[in-house]
């Protein structure tokens, strides 16, 4: 049961988007404009698997920097590219006014579960990329985190060793893969603290726009779906209005429970839709006239 506290001060949010397919996709820019009203700390734009959206990611973050009040963060992976090529992209981001990069290894071209082979002249993993970016300019650097273990990793301990490396090289924030059992996130937060890793762990929240799609994502990345969650969405495939109300409630419950555990920043996977995320932010007390003042 949600029983929101009056005090939501200090809560901040950020949003993740895919770059739009075309520069004339005005619905994307309407989504951005709507979510701008809740004053996110930053908005991030993904980098297609294997660098496939390199130009679109760059154009999108450049336009966000030039035409909105938002601070863009560009995702960047090191798959299939030499250090020289990746460094060029980092410089392009810098010249476009971007000062925040989400540094990732990326998935191998064969997809999740296949072996990652670094480019012969490339960065070996995310930690190596973090070091490269830090040497190129004054960037804020975020990285990934996996509350339920990365599919390539043999143990949470191995994930933590990678996390420690990323933090030592200069990453200051780790944004988590989405999850539906808060206990996994809180366990990771405790383990990061116990190992003395100096990094802010931020939960990645995925509002459920389509239960079938989320189940598919979840099975690919190893996120567990509680049976009670499946029950809530059962039979709603052809009832988008009820589904959206349930989805907003589920995400608001998750966020509220995390807030009660001391979480202050939430990163939302928007899937380029404003409606659910905007509603959840309003429930959190963000986006009001008072906040704008
Ligand atoms: P790393 O942090 O380098 O490694 C992740 C884990 O894999 C490690 O903790 C370790 O346990 C294991 N591992 C890595 N290398 C090895 C090795 N050589 N041997 C053994 N174990 C190893 N992908 C995209 O293509 N574009 C995006 O924009 C994008 N955005 C993302 C945003 C977030 C918040 C998250 C959580 C993920 C995102 N991804 C994106 C997915 C990400 O690229 C994949 O999960 C990828 O497989 C790992 O990248 P990483 O940076 O997490 O890797």
mmCIF file of C-alpha atoms and ligand atoms in Angstrom:
data_model
loop_
_atom_site.group_PDB
_atom_site.id
_atom_site.type_symbol
_atom_site.label_atom_id
_atom_site.label_comp_id
_atom_site.label_asym_id
_atom_site.label_seq_id
_atom_site.Cartn_x
_atom_site.Cartn_y
_atom_site.Cartn_z
ATOM 1 C CA UNK A 1 0.000 0.000 0.000
ATOM 2 C CA UNK A 2 1.433 3.413 -0.897
ATOM 3 C CA UNK A 3 1.328 6.000 1.855
ATOM 4 C CA UNK A 4 3.352 8.859 0.461
ATOM 5 C CA UNK A 5 5.255 10.938 2.945
ATOM 6 C CA UNK A 6 4.769 14.690 2.703
ATOM 7 C CA UNK A 7 8.473 15.227 2.384
ATOM 8 C CA UNK A 8 9.657 14.395 -1.101
ATOM 9 C CA UNK A 9 12.369 17.033 -1.001
ATOM 10 C CA UNK A 10 15.731 16.024 -2.348
ATOM 11 C CA UNK A 11 14.215 13.535 -4.823
ATOM 12 C CA UNK A 12 15.725 13.837 -8.291
ATOM 13 C CA UNK A 13 15.088 11.944 -11.509
ATOM 14 C CA UNK A 14 16.674 11.317 -14.872
ATOM 15 C CA UNK A 15 15.243 9.871 -18.083
ATOM 16 C CA UNK A 16 16.585 7.567 -20.750
ATOM 17 C CA UNK A 17 15.561 7.771 -24.422
ATOM 18 C CA UNK A 18 16.407 6.026 -27.673
ATOM 19 C CA UNK A 19 17.517 8.442 -30.392
ATOM 20 C CA UNK A 20 14.529 9.091 -32.693
ATOM 21 C CA UNK A 21 14.569 7.303 -36.070
ATOM 22 C CA UNK A 22 14.390 10.556 -38.004
ATOM 23 C CA UNK A 23 15.253 14.188 -37.349
ATOM 24 C CA UNK A 24 11.692 15.140 -38.180
ATOM 25 C CA UNK A 25 10.160 12.915 -35.490
ATOM 26 C CA UNK A 26 8.275 15.698 -33.714
ATOM 27 C CA UNK A 27 6.550 13.283 -31.312
ATOM 28 C CA UNK A 28 9.991 12.593 -29.773
ATOM 29 C CA UNK A 29 10.568 16.311 -29.177
ATOM 30 C CA UNK A 30 7.063 16.677 -27.694
ATOM 31 C CA UNK A 31 7.934 13.851 -25.258
ATOM 32 C CA UNK A 32 11.149 15.655 -24.330
ATOM 33 C CA UNK A 33 9.284 18.957 -23.843
ATOM 34 C CA UNK A 34 6.688 17.338 -21.571
ATOM 35 C CA UNK A 35 9.295 15.632 -19.397
ATOM 36 C CA UNK A 36 11.395 18.822 -19.281
ATOM 37 C CA UNK A 37 8.683 20.262 -17.002
ATOM 38 C CA UNK A 38 9.653 17.888 -14.172
ATOM 39 C CA UNK A 39 13.216 19.253 -14.199
ATOM 40 C CA UNK A 40 15.244 16.037 -14.482
ATOM 41 C CA UNK A 41 18.869 16.166 -13.358
ATOM 42 C CA UNK A 42 19.863 14.845 -16.812
ATOM 43 C CA UNK A 43 18.441 12.952 -19.772
ATOM 44 C CA UNK A 44 20.400 10.169 -21.419
ATOM 45 C CA UNK A 45 20.322 8.968 -25.026
ATOM 46 C CA UNK A 46 21.246 5.372 -25.869
ATOM 47 C CA UNK A 47 23.879 4.224 -28.341
ATOM 48 C CA UNK A 48 22.601 1.475 -30.659
ATOM 49 C CA UNK A 49 24.163 -1.971 -30.354
ATOM 50 C CA UNK A 50 27.556 -1.962 -32.083
ATOM 51 C CA UNK A 51 27.450 1.810 -32.585
ATOM 52 C CA UNK A 52 24.593 1.617 -35.088
ATOM 53 C CA UNK A 53 23.045 4.885 -33.895
ATOM 54 C CA UNK A 54 26.309 6.813 -33.575
ATOM 55 C CA UNK A 55 25.151 9.743 -35.760
ATOM 56 C CA UNK A 56 21.591 9.790 -34.431
ATOM 57 C CA UNK A 57 22.783 9.683 -30.810
ATOM 58 C CA UNK A 58 25.164 12.575 -31.509
ATOM 59 C CA UNK A 59 22.502 14.666 -33.312
ATOM 60 C CA UNK A 60 19.983 14.030 -30.544
ATOM 61 C CA UNK A 61 22.264 14.996 -27.634
ATOM 62 C CA UNK A 62 23.501 18.019 -29.617
ATOM 63 C CA UNK A 63 19.932 19.250 -30.167
ATOM 64 C CA UNK A 64 19.018 18.651 -26.504
ATOM 65 C CA UNK A 65 22.084 20.691 -25.459
ATOM 66 C CA UNK A 66 21.348 23.497 -27.922
ATOM 67 C CA UNK A 67 17.557 23.797 -27.787
ATOM 68 C CA UNK A 68 16.376 22.733 -24.332
ATOM 69 C CA UNK A 69 17.200 23.485 -20.712
ATOM 70 C CA UNK A 70 18.117 19.818 -20.187
ATOM 71 C CA UNK A 71 21.571 18.378 -19.561
ATOM 72 C CA UNK A 72 22.199 15.512 -21.988
ATOM 73 C CA UNK A 73 24.197 12.382 -21.167
ATOM 74 C CA UNK A 74 25.352 10.336 -24.149
ATOM 75 C CA UNK A 75 25.633 6.548 -23.914
ATOM 76 C CA UNK A 76 28.741 5.141 -25.571
ATOM 77 C CA UNK A 77 29.921 1.562 -26.143
ATOM 78 C CA UNK A 78 33.252 0.156 -27.296
ATOM 79 C CA UNK A 79 31.904 -2.713 -29.460
ATOM 80 C CA UNK A 80 33.485 -3.127 -32.904
ATOM 81 C CA UNK A 81 35.477 0.105 -32.811
ATOM 82 C CA UNK A 82 39.128 1.017 -32.261
ATOM 83 C CA UNK A 83 40.149 3.362 -29.453
ATOM 84 C CA UNK A 84 40.818 6.005 -32.082
ATOM 85 C CA UNK A 85 37.245 5.745 -33.434
ATOM 86 C CA UNK A 86 35.682 5.783 -29.973
ATOM 87 C CA UNK A 87 37.830 8.784 -28.990
ATOM 88 C CA UNK A 88 36.566 10.641 -32.064
ATOM 89 C CA UNK A 89 32.987 10.101 -30.866
ATOM 90 C CA UNK A 90 33.925 11.370 -27.392
ATOM 91 C CA UNK A 91 35.379 14.532 -28.954
ATOM 92 C CA UNK A 92 32.226 14.968 -31.088
ATOM 93 C CA UNK A 93 30.109 14.735 -27.929
ATOM 94 C CA UNK A 94 32.308 17.323 -26.221
ATOM 95 C CA UNK A 95 32.100 19.705 -29.173
ATOM 96 C CA UNK A 96 28.304 19.330 -29.151
ATOM 97 C CA UNK A 97 28.221 20.566 -25.543
ATOM 98 C CA UNK A 98 27.883 17.161 -23.855
ATOM 99 C CA UNK A 99 29.740 16.802 -20.543
ATOM 100 C CA UNK A 100 28.274 13.525 -19.270
ATOM 101 C CA UNK A 101 28.858 10.059 -20.778
ATOM 102 C CA UNK A 102 27.345 6.707 -19.797
ATOM 103 C CA UNK A 103 30.306 4.461 -20.560
ATOM 104 C CA UNK A 104 29.479 0.871 -21.515
ATOM 105 C CA UNK A 105 31.221 -2.142 -22.923
ATOM 106 C CA UNK A 106 28.158 -3.020 -25.029
ATOM 107 C CA UNK A 107 26.733 -6.353 -26.133
ATOM 108 C CA UNK A 108 28.672 -8.537 -28.574
ATOM 109 C CA UNK A 109 27.381 -8.498 -32.191
ATOM 110 C CA UNK A 110 25.953 -12.033 -31.660
ATOM 111 C CA UNK A 111 23.748 -10.682 -28.852
ATOM 112 C CA UNK A 112 23.517 -11.258 -25.100
ATOM 113 C CA UNK A 113 25.063 -14.586 -24.083
ATOM 114 C CA UNK A 114 27.612 -14.765 -26.920
ATOM 115 C CA UNK A 115 31.289 -14.158 -26.165
ATOM 116 C CA UNK A 116 32.512 -10.550 -26.227
ATOM 117 C CA UNK A 117 35.724 -10.144 -28.202
ATOM 118 C CA UNK A 118 37.216 -6.655 -27.938
ATOM 119 C CA UNK A 119 38.335 -4.891 -31.135
ATOM 120 C CA UNK A 120 42.109 -5.580 -31.532
ATOM 121 C CA UNK A 121 42.833 -1.850 -31.074
ATOM 122 C CA UNK A 122 39.816 -1.148 -28.907
ATOM 123 C CA UNK A 123 38.819 -0.646 -25.296
ATOM 124 C CA UNK A 124 38.536 -4.011 -23.518
ATOM 125 C CA UNK A 125 35.542 -3.265 -21.292
ATOM 126 C CA UNK A 126 33.648 -0.467 -19.625
ATOM 127 C CA UNK A 127 36.355 0.219 -17.012
ATOM 128 C CA UNK A 128 38.950 0.640 -19.766
ATOM 129 C CA UNK A 129 36.566 2.999 -21.605
ATOM 130 C CA UNK A 130 35.991 5.053 -18.441
ATOM 131 C CA UNK A 131 39.750 5.578 -18.160
ATOM 132 C CA UNK A 132 39.965 6.581 -21.852
ATOM 133 C CA UNK A 133 37.137 9.129 -21.522
ATOM 134 C CA UNK A 134 38.605 10.582 -18.333
ATOM 135 C CA UNK A 135 41.905 11.136 -20.141
ATOM 136 C CA UNK A 136 40.144 12.959 -22.992
ATOM 137 C CA UNK A 137 38.271 15.659 -21.122
ATOM 138 C CA UNK A 138 36.385 16.869 -18.118
ATOM 139 C CA UNK A 139 33.350 14.578 -18.259
ATOM 140 C CA UNK A 140 30.973 13.300 -15.628
ATOM 141 C CA UNK A 141 31.033 9.522 -16.160
ATOM 142 C CA UNK A 142 28.235 7.097 -15.328
ATOM 143 C CA UNK A 143 28.323 3.323 -15.828
ATOM 144 C CA UNK A 144 25.992 0.294 -15.604
ATOM 145 C CA UNK A 145 25.127 -1.941 -12.645
ATOM 146 C CA UNK A 146 23.304 -5.276 -12.454
ATOM 147 C CA UNK A 147 21.239 -6.027 -9.316
ATOM 148 C CA UNK A 148 20.643 -9.589 -10.568
ATOM 149 C CA UNK A 149 24.139 -10.142 -12.022
ATOM 150 C CA UNK A 150 25.254 -9.474 -15.599
ATOM 151 C CA UNK A 151 24.542 -12.498 -17.866
ATOM 152 C CA UNK A 152 28.311 -12.766 -18.687
ATOM 153 C CA UNK A 153 29.367 -12.756 -15.078
ATOM 154 C CA UNK A 154 29.895 -15.887 -12.990
ATOM 155 C CA UNK A 155 29.021 -14.171 -9.725
ATOM 156 C CA UNK A 156 27.968 -10.931 -8.087
ATOM 157 C CA UNK A 157 31.525 -10.843 -6.691
ATOM 158 C CA UNK A 158 32.897 -10.626 -10.238
ATOM 159 C CA UNK A 159 30.421 -7.841 -11.047
ATOM 160 C CA UNK A 160 31.612 -5.997 -7.929
ATOM 161 C CA UNK A 161 35.247 -6.314 -9.012
ATOM 162 C CA UNK A 162 34.317 -4.707 -12.369
ATOM 163 C CA UNK A 163 32.346 -2.031 -10.521
ATOM 164 C CA UNK A 164 35.339 -1.242 -8.292
ATOM 165 C CA UNK A 165 37.508 -0.884 -11.394
ATOM 166 C CA UNK A 166 35.011 1.458 -13.058
ATOM 167 C CA UNK A 167 34.840 3.626 -9.924
ATOM 168 C CA UNK A 168 38.633 3.698 -9.532
ATOM 169 C CA UNK A 169 38.998 4.899 -13.118
ATOM 170 C CA UNK A 170 36.604 7.807 -12.548
ATOM 171 C CA UNK A 171 32.947 6.721 -12.773
ATOM 172 C CA UNK A 172 30.837 8.436 -10.115
ATOM 173 C CA UNK A 173 27.374 6.962 -10.757
ATOM 174 C CA UNK A 174 26.199 3.429 -11.590
ATOM 175 C CA UNK A 175 22.740 3.160 -13.146
ATOM 176 C CA UNK A 176 21.123 -0.206 -12.661
ATOM 177 C CA UNK A 177 19.511 -2.553 -15.089
ATOM 178 C CA UNK A 178 15.747 -2.603 -14.447
ATOM 179 C CA UNK A 179 14.462 -4.929 -11.723
ATOM 180 C CA UNK A 180 11.141 -5.671 -10.033
ATOM 181 C CA UNK A 181 12.354 -7.142 -6.722
ATOM 182 C CA UNK A 182 13.723 -4.197 -4.751
ATOM 183 C CA UNK A 183 15.619 -6.647 -2.532
ATOM 184 C CA UNK A 184 18.115 -7.314 -5.366
ATOM 185 C CA UNK A 185 18.875 -3.607 -5.711
ATOM 186 C CA UNK A 186 19.227 -3.093 -1.958
ATOM 187 C CA UNK A 187 21.510 -6.137 -1.686
ATOM 188 C CA UNK A 188 23.774 -4.688 -4.384
ATOM 189 C CA UNK A 189 23.794 -1.311 -2.641
ATOM 190 C CA UNK A 190 24.849 -3.010 0.622
ATOM 191 C CA UNK A 191 27.614 -4.966 -1.123
ATOM 192 C CA UNK A 192 28.979 -1.842 -2.836
ATOM 193 C CA UNK A 193 29.069 -0.100 0.554
ATOM 194 C CA UNK A 194 30.636 -3.124 2.287
ATOM 195 C CA UNK A 195 33.442 -3.199 -0.283
ATOM 196 C CA UNK A 196 33.958 0.540 0.098
ATOM 197 C CA UNK A 197 33.343 1.250 -3.605
ATOM 198 C CA UNK A 198 32.914 4.985 -4.035
ATOM 199 C CA UNK A 199 30.006 5.226 -6.470
ATOM 200 C CA UNK A 200 26.329 6.285 -6.312
ATOM 201 C CA UNK A 201 24.041 3.404 -7.187
ATOM 202 C CA UNK A 202 20.906 4.624 -8.981
ATOM 203 C CA UNK A 203 17.896 2.377 -9.649
ATOM 204 C CA UNK A 204 16.785 2.027 -13.273
ATOM 205 C CA UNK A 205 12.972 1.956 -13.250
ATOM 206 C CA UNK A 206 11.093 0.453 -16.183
ATOM 207 C CA UNK A 207 7.374 1.280 -16.233
ATOM 208 C CA UNK A 208 5.517 -1.654 -17.802
ATOM 209 C CA UNK A 209 3.978 -0.355 -21.023
ATOM 210 C CA UNK A 210 3.604 -3.880 -22.410
ATOM 211 C CA UNK A 211 3.890 -6.859 -20.082
ATOM 212 C CA UNK A 212 4.798 -9.218 -22.972
ATOM 213 C CA UNK A 213 7.631 -6.924 -24.104
ATOM 214 C CA UNK A 214 8.971 -6.448 -20.589
ATOM 215 C CA UNK A 215 8.888 -10.234 -19.972
ATOM 216 C CA UNK A 216 10.945 -10.725 -23.123
ATOM 217 C CA UNK A 217 13.518 -8.063 -22.060
ATOM 218 C CA UNK A 218 13.603 -9.572 -18.567
ATOM 219 C CA UNK A 219 14.331 -13.099 -19.746
ATOM 220 C CA UNK A 220 17.183 -11.781 -21.955
ATOM 221 C CA UNK A 221 18.869 -9.896 -19.152
ATOM 222 C CA UNK A 222 18.058 -12.255 -16.276
ATOM 223 C CA UNK A 223 15.628 -10.020 -14.360
ATOM 224 C CA UNK A 224 13.076 -11.929 -12.271
ATOM 225 C CA UNK A 225 9.400 -11.068 -12.569
ATOM 226 C CA UNK A 226 7.437 -11.695 -9.354
ATOM 227 C CA UNK A 227 4.350 -13.890 -10.010
ATOM 228 C CA UNK A 228 2.160 -11.252 -8.308
ATOM 229 C CA UNK A 229 3.244 -8.742 -10.950
ATOM 230 C CA UNK A 230 2.241 -11.087 -13.780
ATOM 231 C CA UNK A 231 -1.171 -11.556 -12.133
ATOM 232 C CA UNK A 232 -1.750 -7.804 -12.066
ATOM 233 C CA UNK A 233 -1.300 -7.560 -15.858
ATOM 234 C CA UNK A 234 -3.070 -10.810 -16.754
ATOM 235 C CA UNK A 235 -5.894 -10.293 -19.269
ATOM 236 C CA UNK A 236 -5.101 -6.603 -19.859
ATOM 237 C CA UNK A 237 -3.447 -6.987 -23.274
ATOM 238 C CA UNK A 238 -6.445 -5.450 -25.029
ATOM 239 C CA UNK A 239 -7.250 -2.911 -22.327
ATOM 240 C CA UNK A 240 -4.572 -0.210 -22.620
ATOM 241 C CA UNK A 241 -6.321 2.268 -20.320
ATOM 242 C CA UNK A 242 -6.470 -0.095 -17.340
ATOM 243 C CA UNK A 243 -3.010 -1.420 -18.172
ATOM 244 C CA UNK A 244 -1.549 2.098 -18.027
ATOM 245 C CA UNK A 245 -3.216 2.821 -14.698
ATOM 246 C CA UNK A 246 -1.880 -0.440 -13.250
ATOM 247 C CA UNK A 247 1.578 0.253 -14.698
ATOM 248 C CA UNK A 248 1.724 3.737 -13.174
ATOM 249 C CA UNK A 249 0.602 2.324 -9.803
ATOM 250 C CA UNK A 250 3.160 -0.517 -9.907
ATOM 251 C CA UNK A 251 6.053 1.821 -10.743
ATOM 252 C CA UNK A 252 4.938 4.395 -8.156
ATOM 253 C CA UNK A 253 4.816 1.625 -5.511
ATOM 254 C CA UNK A 254 8.310 0.485 -6.448
ATOM 255 C CA UNK A 255 9.693 4.012 -6.343
ATOM 256 C CA UNK A 256 7.989 4.768 -3.033
ATOM 257 C CA UNK A 257 9.369 1.600 -1.434
ATOM 258 C CA UNK A 258 12.886 2.513 -2.602
ATOM 259 C CA UNK A 259 12.456 6.089 -1.396
ATOM 260 C CA UNK A 260 11.662 4.685 2.048
ATOM 261 C CA UNK A 261 14.997 2.844 1.881
ATOM 262 C CA UNK A 262 16.791 6.150 1.381
ATOM 263 C CA UNK A 263 17.011 6.194 -2.430
ATOM 264 C CA UNK A 264 17.026 9.800 -3.637
ATOM 265 C CA UNK A 265 17.582 9.554 -7.387
ATOM 266 C CA UNK A 266 15.561 7.514 -9.899
ATOM 267 C CA UNK A 267 16.489 6.851 -13.523
ATOM 268 C CA UNK A 268 13.483 6.024 -15.731
ATOM 269 C CA UNK A 269 13.618 3.955 -18.901
ATOM 270 C CA UNK A 270 11.027 5.986 -20.820
ATOM 271 C CA UNK A 271 10.907 3.882 -24.029
ATOM 272 C CA UNK A 272 10.360 7.329 -25.586
ATOM 273 C CA UNK A 273 6.919 7.725 -24.001
ATOM 274 C CA UNK A 274 6.068 10.570 -21.681
ATOM 275 C CA UNK A 275 2.710 9.520 -20.225
ATOM 276 C CA UNK A 276 3.559 6.927 -17.565
ATOM 277 C CA UNK A 277 6.826 8.493 -16.475
ATOM 278 C CA UNK A 278 5.232 11.944 -16.258
ATOM 279 C CA UNK A 279 2.414 10.551 -14.081
ATOM 280 C CA UNK A 280 4.903 8.776 -11.768
ATOM 281 C CA UNK A 281 6.945 11.969 -11.389
ATOM 282 C CA UNK A 282 3.805 13.891 -10.479
ATOM 283 C CA UNK A 283 3.031 11.246 -7.844
ATOM 284 C CA UNK A 284 6.559 11.829 -6.526
ATOM 285 C CA UNK A 285 5.738 15.522 -6.186
ATOM 286 C CA UNK A 286 7.827 16.648 -9.152
ATOM 287 C CA UNK A 287 6.644 18.949 -11.942
ATOM 288 C CA UNK A 288 4.306 21.088 -9.853
ATOM 289 C CA UNK A 289 4.061 24.861 -10.183
ATOM 290 C CA UNK A 290 5.701 25.092 -6.744
ATOM 291 C CA UNK A 291 8.668 23.065 -7.948
ATOM 292 C CA UNK A 292 9.058 25.305 -11.020
ATOM 293 C CA UNK A 293 9.086 28.363 -8.732
HETATM 294 P P1 LIG B 1 31.069 -4.100 -18.120
HETATM 295 O O1 LIG B 1 30.758 -3.214 -16.974
HETATM 296 O O2 LIG B 1 32.416 -3.994 -18.744
HETATM 297 O O3 LIG B 1 30.844 -5.603 -17.720
HETATM 298 C C1 LIG B 1 29.598 -6.050 -17.192
HETATM 299 C C2 LIG B 1 29.793 -7.367 -16.457
HETATM 300 O O4 LIG B 1 30.123 -8.390 -17.397
HETATM 301 C C3 LIG B 1 30.932 -7.304 -15.494
HETATM 302 O O5 LIG B 1 30.457 -6.872 -14.254
HETATM 303 C C4 LIG B 1 31.491 -8.692 -15.507
HETATM 304 O O6 LIG B 1 30.887 -9.453 -14.506
HETATM 305 C C5 LIG B 1 31.128 -9.226 -16.861
HETATM 306 N N1 LIG B 1 32.268 -9.178 -17.784
HETATM 307 C C6 LIG B 1 32.610 -8.175 -18.632
HETATM 308 N N2 LIG B 1 33.709 -8.477 -19.324
HETATM 309 C C7 LIG B 1 34.060 -9.707 -18.919
HETATM 310 C C8 LIG B 1 35.126 -10.567 -19.266
HETATM 311 N N3 LIG B 1 36.035 -10.239 -20.190
HETATM 312 N N4 LIG B 1 35.191 -11.772 -18.645
HETATM 313 C C9 LIG B 1 34.274 -12.117 -17.717
HETATM 314 N N5 LIG B 1 33.239 -11.333 -17.350
HETATM 315 C C10 LIG B 1 33.135 -10.152 -17.936
HETATM 316 N N6 LIG B 1 23.960 -1.302 -24.497
HETATM 317 C C11 LIG B 1 24.082 -0.642 -25.683
HETATM 318 O O7 LIG B 1 24.501 -1.239 -26.697
HETATM 319 N N7 LIG B 1 23.763 0.691 -25.804
HETATM 320 C C12 LIG B 1 23.313 1.415 -24.744
HETATM 321 O O8 LIG B 1 23.032 2.613 -24.870
HETATM 322 C C13 LIG B 1 23.173 0.740 -23.471
HETATM 323 N N8 LIG B 1 22.743 1.429 -22.366
HETATM 324 C C14 LIG B 1 22.694 0.771 -21.147
HETATM 325 C C15 LIG B 1 22.308 1.512 -20.009
HETATM 326 C C16 LIG B 1 22.245 0.898 -18.757
HETATM 327 C C17 LIG B 1 21.847 1.713 -17.542
HETATM 328 C C18 LIG B 1 22.559 -0.505 -18.634
HETATM 329 C C19 LIG B 1 22.456 -1.193 -17.289
HETATM 330 C C20 LIG B 1 22.925 -1.239 -19.762
HETATM 331 C C21 LIG B 1 23.016 -0.623 -21.029
HETATM 332 N N9 LIG B 1 23.412 -1.311 -22.178
HETATM 333 C C22 LIG B 1 23.517 -0.653 -23.394
HETATM 334 C C23 LIG B 1 23.688 -2.764 -22.116
HETATM 335 C C24 LIG B 1 25.193 -3.090 -21.941
HETATM 336 O O9 LIG B 1 25.922 -2.610 -23.037
HETATM 337 C C25 LIG B 1 25.339 -4.606 -21.824
HETATM 338 O O10 LIG B 1 24.752 -5.085 -20.637
HETATM 339 C C26 LIG B 1 26.737 -5.163 -22.016
HETATM 340 O O11 LIG B 1 26.647 -6.587 -22.156
HETATM 341 C C27 LIG B 1 27.701 -4.912 -20.872
HETATM 342 O O12 LIG B 1 28.155 -3.629 -20.855
HETATM 343 P P2 LIG B 1 28.714 -3.010 -19.463
HETATM 344 O O13 LIG B 1 29.161 -1.658 -19.688
HETATM 345 O O14 LIG B 1 27.727 -3.253 -18.408
HETATM 346 O O15 LIG B 1 29.989 -3.977 -19.271
#
